[in-house]
N, CA, C and O of each residue as an XYZ file, in Angstrom:
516
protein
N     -34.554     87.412    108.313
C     -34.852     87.523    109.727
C     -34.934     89.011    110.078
O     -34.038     89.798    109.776
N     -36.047     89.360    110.727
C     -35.844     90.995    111.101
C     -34.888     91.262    112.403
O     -34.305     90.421    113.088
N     -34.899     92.232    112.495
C     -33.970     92.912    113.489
C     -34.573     92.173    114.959
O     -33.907     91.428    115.678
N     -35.838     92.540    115.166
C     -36.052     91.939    116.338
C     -36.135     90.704    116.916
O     -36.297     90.264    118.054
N     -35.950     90.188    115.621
C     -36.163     88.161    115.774
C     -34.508     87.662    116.034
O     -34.065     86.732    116.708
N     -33.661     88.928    115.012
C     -32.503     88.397    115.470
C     -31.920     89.037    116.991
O     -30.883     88.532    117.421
N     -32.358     89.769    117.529
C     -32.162     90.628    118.497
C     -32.598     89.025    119.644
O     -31.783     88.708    120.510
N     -33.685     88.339    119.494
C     -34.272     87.565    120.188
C     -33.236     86.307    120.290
O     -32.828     85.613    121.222
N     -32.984     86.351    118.731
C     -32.397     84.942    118.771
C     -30.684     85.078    119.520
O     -30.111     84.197    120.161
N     -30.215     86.328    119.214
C     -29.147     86.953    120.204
C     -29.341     86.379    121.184
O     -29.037     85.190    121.292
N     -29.852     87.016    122.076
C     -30.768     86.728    123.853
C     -30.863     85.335    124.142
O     -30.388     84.964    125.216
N     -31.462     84.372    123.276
C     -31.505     83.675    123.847
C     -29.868     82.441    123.423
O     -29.752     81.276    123.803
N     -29.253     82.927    122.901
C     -27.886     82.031    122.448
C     -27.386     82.598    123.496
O     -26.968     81.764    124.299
N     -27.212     84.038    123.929
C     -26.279     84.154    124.879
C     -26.460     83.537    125.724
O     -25.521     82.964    126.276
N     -27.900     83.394    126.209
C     -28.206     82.932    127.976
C     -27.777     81.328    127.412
O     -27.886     80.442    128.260
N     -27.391     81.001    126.297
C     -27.149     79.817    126.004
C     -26.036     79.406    126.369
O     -25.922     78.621    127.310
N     -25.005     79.875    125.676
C     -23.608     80.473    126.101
C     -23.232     80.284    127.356
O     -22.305     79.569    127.736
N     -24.220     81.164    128.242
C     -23.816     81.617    129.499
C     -23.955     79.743    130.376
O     -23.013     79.221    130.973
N     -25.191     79.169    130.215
C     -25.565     78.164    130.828
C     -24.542     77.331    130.285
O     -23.766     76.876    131.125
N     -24.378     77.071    129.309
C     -23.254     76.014    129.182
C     -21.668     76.528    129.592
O     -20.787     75.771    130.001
N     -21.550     77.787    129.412
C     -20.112     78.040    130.617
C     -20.144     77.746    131.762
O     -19.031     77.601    132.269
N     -20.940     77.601    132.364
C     -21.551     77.593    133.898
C     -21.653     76.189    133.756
O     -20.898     75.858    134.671
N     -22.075     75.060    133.227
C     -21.912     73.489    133.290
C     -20.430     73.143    132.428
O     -19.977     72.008    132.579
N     -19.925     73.791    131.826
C     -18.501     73.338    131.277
C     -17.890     73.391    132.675
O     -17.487     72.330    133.154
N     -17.780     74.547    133.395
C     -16.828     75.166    134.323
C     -17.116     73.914    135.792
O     -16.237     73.462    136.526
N     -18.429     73.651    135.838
C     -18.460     72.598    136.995
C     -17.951     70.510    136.391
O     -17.578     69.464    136.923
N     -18.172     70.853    135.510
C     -17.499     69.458    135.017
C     -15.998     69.137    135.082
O     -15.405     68.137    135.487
N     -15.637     70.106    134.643
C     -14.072     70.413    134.516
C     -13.293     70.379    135.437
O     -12.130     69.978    135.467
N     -14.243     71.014    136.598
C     -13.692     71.213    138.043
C     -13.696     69.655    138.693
O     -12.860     69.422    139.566
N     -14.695     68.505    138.249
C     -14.976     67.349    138.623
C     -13.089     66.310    138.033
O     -12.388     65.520    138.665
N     -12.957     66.895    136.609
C     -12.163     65.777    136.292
C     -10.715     66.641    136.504
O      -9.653     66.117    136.168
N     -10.748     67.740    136.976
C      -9.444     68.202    136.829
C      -7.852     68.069    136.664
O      -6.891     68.507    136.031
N      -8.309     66.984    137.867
C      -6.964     66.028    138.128
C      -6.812     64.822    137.433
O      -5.780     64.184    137.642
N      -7.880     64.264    136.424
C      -7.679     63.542    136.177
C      -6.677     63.081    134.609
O      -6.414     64.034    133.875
N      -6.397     62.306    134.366
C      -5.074     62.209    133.155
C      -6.248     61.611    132.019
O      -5.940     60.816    131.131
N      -7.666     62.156    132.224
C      -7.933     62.077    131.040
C      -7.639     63.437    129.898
O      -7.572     63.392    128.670
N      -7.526     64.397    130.658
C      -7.409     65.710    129.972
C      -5.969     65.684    129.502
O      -4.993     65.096    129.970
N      -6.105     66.526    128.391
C      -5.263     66.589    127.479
C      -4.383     67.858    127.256
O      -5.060     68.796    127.677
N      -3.277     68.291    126.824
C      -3.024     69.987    126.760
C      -3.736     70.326    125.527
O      -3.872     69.406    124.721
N      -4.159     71.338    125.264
C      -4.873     71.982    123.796
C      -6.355     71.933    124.468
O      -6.749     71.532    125.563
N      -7.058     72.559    123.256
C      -8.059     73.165    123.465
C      -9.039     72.679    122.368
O      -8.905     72.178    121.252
N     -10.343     73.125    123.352
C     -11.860     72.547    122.668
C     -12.666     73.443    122.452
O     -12.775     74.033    123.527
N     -13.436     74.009    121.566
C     -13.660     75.153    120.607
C     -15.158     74.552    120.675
O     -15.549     73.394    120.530
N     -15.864     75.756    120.950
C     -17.690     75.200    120.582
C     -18.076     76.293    119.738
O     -17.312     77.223    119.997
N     -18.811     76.588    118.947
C     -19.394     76.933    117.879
C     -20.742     76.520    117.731
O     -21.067     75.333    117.768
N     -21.861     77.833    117.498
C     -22.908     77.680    117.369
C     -23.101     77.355    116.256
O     -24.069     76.610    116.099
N     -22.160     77.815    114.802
C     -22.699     77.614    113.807
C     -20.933     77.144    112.966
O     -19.864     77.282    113.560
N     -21.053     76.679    111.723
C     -19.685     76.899    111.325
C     -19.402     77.764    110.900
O     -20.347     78.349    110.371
N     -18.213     78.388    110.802
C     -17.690     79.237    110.134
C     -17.723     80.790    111.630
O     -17.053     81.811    111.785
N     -18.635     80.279    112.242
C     -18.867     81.564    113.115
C     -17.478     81.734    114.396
O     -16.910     80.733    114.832
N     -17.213     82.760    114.721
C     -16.380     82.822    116.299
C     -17.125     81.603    116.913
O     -18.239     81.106    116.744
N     -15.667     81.231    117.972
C     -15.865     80.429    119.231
C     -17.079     80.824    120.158
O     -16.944     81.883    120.770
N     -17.963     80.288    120.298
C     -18.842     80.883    121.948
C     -17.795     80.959    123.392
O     -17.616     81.841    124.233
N     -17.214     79.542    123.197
C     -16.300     79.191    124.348
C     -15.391     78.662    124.004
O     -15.489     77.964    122.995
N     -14.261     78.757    124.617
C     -12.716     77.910    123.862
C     -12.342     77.047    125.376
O     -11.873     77.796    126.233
N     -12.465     75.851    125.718
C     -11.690     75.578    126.939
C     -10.477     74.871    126.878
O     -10.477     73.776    126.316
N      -9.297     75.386    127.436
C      -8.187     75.604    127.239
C      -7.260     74.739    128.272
O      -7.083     75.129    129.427
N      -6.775     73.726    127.846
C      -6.055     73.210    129.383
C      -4.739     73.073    128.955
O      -4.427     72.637    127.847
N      -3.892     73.471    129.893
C      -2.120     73.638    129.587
C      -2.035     72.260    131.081
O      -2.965     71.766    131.719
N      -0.865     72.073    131.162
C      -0.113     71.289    132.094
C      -0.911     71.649    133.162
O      -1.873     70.953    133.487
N      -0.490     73.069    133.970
C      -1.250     73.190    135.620
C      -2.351     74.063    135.214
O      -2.687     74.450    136.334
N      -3.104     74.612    134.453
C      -4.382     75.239    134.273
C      -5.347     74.717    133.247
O      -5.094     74.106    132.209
N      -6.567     75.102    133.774
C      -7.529     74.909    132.710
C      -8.510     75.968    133.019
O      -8.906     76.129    134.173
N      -8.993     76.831    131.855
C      -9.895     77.852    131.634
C     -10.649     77.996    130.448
O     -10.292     77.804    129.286
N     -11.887     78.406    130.956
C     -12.732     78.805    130.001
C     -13.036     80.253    129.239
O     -13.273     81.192    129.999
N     -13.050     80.512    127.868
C     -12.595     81.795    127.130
C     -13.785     81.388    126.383
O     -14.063     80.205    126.186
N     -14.763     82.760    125.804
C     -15.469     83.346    125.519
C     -15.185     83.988    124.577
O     -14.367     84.907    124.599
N     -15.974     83.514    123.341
C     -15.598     84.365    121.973
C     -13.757     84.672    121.849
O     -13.413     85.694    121.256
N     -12.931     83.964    122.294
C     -11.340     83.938    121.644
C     -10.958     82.304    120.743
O     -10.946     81.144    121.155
N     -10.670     82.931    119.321
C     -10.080     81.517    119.262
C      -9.177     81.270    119.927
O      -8.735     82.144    120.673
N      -8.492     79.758    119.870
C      -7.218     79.119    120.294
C      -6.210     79.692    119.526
O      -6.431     80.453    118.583
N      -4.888     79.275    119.983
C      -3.784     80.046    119.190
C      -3.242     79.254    118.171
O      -2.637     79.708    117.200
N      -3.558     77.529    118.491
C      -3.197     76.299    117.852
C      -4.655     75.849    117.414
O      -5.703     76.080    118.017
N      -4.495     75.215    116.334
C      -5.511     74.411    116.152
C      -6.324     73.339    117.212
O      -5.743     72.310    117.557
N      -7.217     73.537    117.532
C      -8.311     72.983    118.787
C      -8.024     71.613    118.407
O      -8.049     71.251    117.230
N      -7.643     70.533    119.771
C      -8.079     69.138    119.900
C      -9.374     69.028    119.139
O      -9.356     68.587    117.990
N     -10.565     69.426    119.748
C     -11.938     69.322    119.090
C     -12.444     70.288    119.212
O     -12.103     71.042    120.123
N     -13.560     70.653    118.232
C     -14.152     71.561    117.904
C     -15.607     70.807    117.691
O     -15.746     69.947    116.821
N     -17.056     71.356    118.881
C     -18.272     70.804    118.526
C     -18.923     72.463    118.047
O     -18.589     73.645    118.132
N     -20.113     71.575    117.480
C     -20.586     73.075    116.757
C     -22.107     72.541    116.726
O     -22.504     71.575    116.074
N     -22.857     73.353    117.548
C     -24.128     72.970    118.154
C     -24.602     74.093    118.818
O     -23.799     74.816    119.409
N     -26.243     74.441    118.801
C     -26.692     74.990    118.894
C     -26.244     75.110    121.112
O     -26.520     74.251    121.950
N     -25.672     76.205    121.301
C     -25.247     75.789    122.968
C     -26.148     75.444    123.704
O     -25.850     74.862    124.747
N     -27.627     75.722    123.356
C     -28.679     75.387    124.577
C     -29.138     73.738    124.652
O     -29.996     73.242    125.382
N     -28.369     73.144    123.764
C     -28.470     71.998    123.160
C     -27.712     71.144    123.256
O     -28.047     69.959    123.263
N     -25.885     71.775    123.401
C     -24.722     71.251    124.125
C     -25.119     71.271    125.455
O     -24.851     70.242    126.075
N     -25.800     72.340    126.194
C     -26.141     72.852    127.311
C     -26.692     71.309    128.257
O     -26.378     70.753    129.310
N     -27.665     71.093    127.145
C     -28.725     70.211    127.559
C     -27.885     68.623    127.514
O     -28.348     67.724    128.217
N     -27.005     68.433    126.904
C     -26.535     67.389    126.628
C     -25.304     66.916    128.264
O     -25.152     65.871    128.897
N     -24.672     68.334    128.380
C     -23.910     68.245    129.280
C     -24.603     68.478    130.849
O     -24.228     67.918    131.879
N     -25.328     69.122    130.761
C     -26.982     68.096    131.697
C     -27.283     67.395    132.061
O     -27.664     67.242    133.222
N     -27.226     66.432    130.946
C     -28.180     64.990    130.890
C     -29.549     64.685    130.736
O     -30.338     63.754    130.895
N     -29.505     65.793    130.382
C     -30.858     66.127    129.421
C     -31.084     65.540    128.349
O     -32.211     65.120    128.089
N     -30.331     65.439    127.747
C     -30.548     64.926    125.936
C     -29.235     64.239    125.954
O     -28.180     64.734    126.352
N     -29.488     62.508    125.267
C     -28.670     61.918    125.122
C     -27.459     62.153    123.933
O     -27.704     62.143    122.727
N     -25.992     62.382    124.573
C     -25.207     62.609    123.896
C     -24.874     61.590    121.860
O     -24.515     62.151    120.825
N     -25.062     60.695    121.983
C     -24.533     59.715    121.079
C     -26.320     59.952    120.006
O     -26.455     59.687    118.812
N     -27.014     60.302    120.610
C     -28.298     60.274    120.144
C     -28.118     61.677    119.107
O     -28.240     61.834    117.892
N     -27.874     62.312    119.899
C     -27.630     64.034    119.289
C     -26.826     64.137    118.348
O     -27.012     64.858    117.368
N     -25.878     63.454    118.533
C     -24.548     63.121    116.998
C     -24.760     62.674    116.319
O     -24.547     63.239    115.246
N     -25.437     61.109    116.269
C     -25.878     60.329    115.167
C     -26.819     60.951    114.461
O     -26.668     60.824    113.245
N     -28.099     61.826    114.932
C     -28.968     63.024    114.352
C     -27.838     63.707    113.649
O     -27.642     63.506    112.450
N     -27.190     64.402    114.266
C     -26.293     65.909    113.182
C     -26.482     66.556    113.863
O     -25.781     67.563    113.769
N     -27.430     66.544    114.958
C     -27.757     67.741    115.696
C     -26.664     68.363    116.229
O     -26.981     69.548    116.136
N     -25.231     68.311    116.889
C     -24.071     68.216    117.228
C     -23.121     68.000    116.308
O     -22.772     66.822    116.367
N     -22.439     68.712    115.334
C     -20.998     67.916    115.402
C     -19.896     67.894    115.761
O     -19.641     68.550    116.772
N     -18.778     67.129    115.083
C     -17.676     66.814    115.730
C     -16.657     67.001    114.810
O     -16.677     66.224    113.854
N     -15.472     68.103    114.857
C     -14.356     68.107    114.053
C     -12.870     68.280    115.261
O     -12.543     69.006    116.200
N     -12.311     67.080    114.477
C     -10.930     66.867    115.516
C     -11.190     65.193    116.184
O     -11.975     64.341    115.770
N     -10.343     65.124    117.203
C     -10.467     63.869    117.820
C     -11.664     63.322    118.747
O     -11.842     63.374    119.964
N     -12.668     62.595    117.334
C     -13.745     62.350    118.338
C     -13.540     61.227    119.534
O     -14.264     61.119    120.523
N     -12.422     60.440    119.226
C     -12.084     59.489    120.962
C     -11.739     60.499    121.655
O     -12.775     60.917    122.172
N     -10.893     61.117    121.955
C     -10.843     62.095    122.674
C     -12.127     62.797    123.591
O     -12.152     62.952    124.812
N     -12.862     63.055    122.889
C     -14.208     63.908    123.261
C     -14.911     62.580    123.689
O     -15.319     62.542    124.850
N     -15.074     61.652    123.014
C     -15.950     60.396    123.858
C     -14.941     59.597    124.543
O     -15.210     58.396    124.540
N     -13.729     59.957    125.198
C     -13.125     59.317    126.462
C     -13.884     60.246    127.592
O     -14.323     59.776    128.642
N     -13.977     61.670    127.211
C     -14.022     62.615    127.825
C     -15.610     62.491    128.740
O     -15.780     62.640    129.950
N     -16.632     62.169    127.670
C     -18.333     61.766    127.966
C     -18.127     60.823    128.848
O     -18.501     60.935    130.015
N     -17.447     59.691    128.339
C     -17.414     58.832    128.766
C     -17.374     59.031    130.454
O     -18.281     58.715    131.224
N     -15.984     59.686    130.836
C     -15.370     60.452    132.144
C     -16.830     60.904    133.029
O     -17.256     60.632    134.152
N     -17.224     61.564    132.117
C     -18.556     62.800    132.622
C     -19.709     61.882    132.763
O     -20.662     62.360    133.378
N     -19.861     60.414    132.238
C     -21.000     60.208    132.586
C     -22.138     60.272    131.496
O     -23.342     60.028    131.424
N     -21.273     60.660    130.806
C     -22.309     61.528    129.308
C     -22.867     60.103    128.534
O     -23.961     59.808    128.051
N     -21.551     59.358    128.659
C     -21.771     58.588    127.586
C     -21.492     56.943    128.145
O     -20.519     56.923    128.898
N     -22.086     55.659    127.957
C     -21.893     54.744    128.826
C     -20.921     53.623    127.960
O     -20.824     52.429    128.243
N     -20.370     54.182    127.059
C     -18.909     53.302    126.242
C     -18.966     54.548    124.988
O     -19.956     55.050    124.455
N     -17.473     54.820    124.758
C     -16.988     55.777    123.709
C     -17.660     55.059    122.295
O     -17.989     53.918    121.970
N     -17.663     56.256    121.730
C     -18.801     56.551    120.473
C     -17.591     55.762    119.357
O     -17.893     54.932    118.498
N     -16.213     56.266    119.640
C     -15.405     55.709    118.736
C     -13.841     55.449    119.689
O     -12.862     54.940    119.143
């Protein structure tokens, strides 16, 4: 890849990044109160092996979203997907269960967890597992 293609492909993951912080942060705000959330944290990853894009983090009375920090504990779940693509999923753009069964998305850690969670959001219309 040359410099400028990766320079491009930079640019456009960040604004990737950025859009799916910006739809994590309004979802979150939707279920806040609710006792589906869990304490520990959910880790997204563009690629494996790479830093977190976003870590969202919920303790007892907070929940926040972190940017390139891992967790301090091992993440509830960890998806690892291209973000403009999580982006699109948490949207409703592109069907969630569709995107997994592809590979396009995956899933390491508690996938009920994450599909109680769709489920919550609307994402998903009965948990995947």
């Amino acid at each position: 890849m040359t410099t400028a293609t990766q320079t491009t492909a930079s640019r456009c993951r960040s604004r990737g990044v950025a859009s799916l912080r910006e739809v994590l942060c309004a979802d979150l705000a939707r279920i806040e109160d609710d006792d589906c959330l869990r304490t520990g944290a959910i880790v997204f990853r563009s690629a494996e092996g790479r830093p977190p894009d976003l870590t969202v983090q919920v303790t007892d009375d907070t929940i926040w979203v972190d940017t390139g920090r891992e967790p301090r504990h091992t993440p509830l779940v960890e998806v690892v997907g291209d973000p403009r693509r999580v982006d699109a999923i948490l949207r409703g753009r592109k069907d969630a269960r569709r995107q997994y069964l592809a590979g396009q998305v995956r899933v390491h850690g508690d996938l009920g967890y994450l599909s109680r969670l769709g489920c919550r959001l609307g994402l998903l219309d009965r948990p995947v597992w």
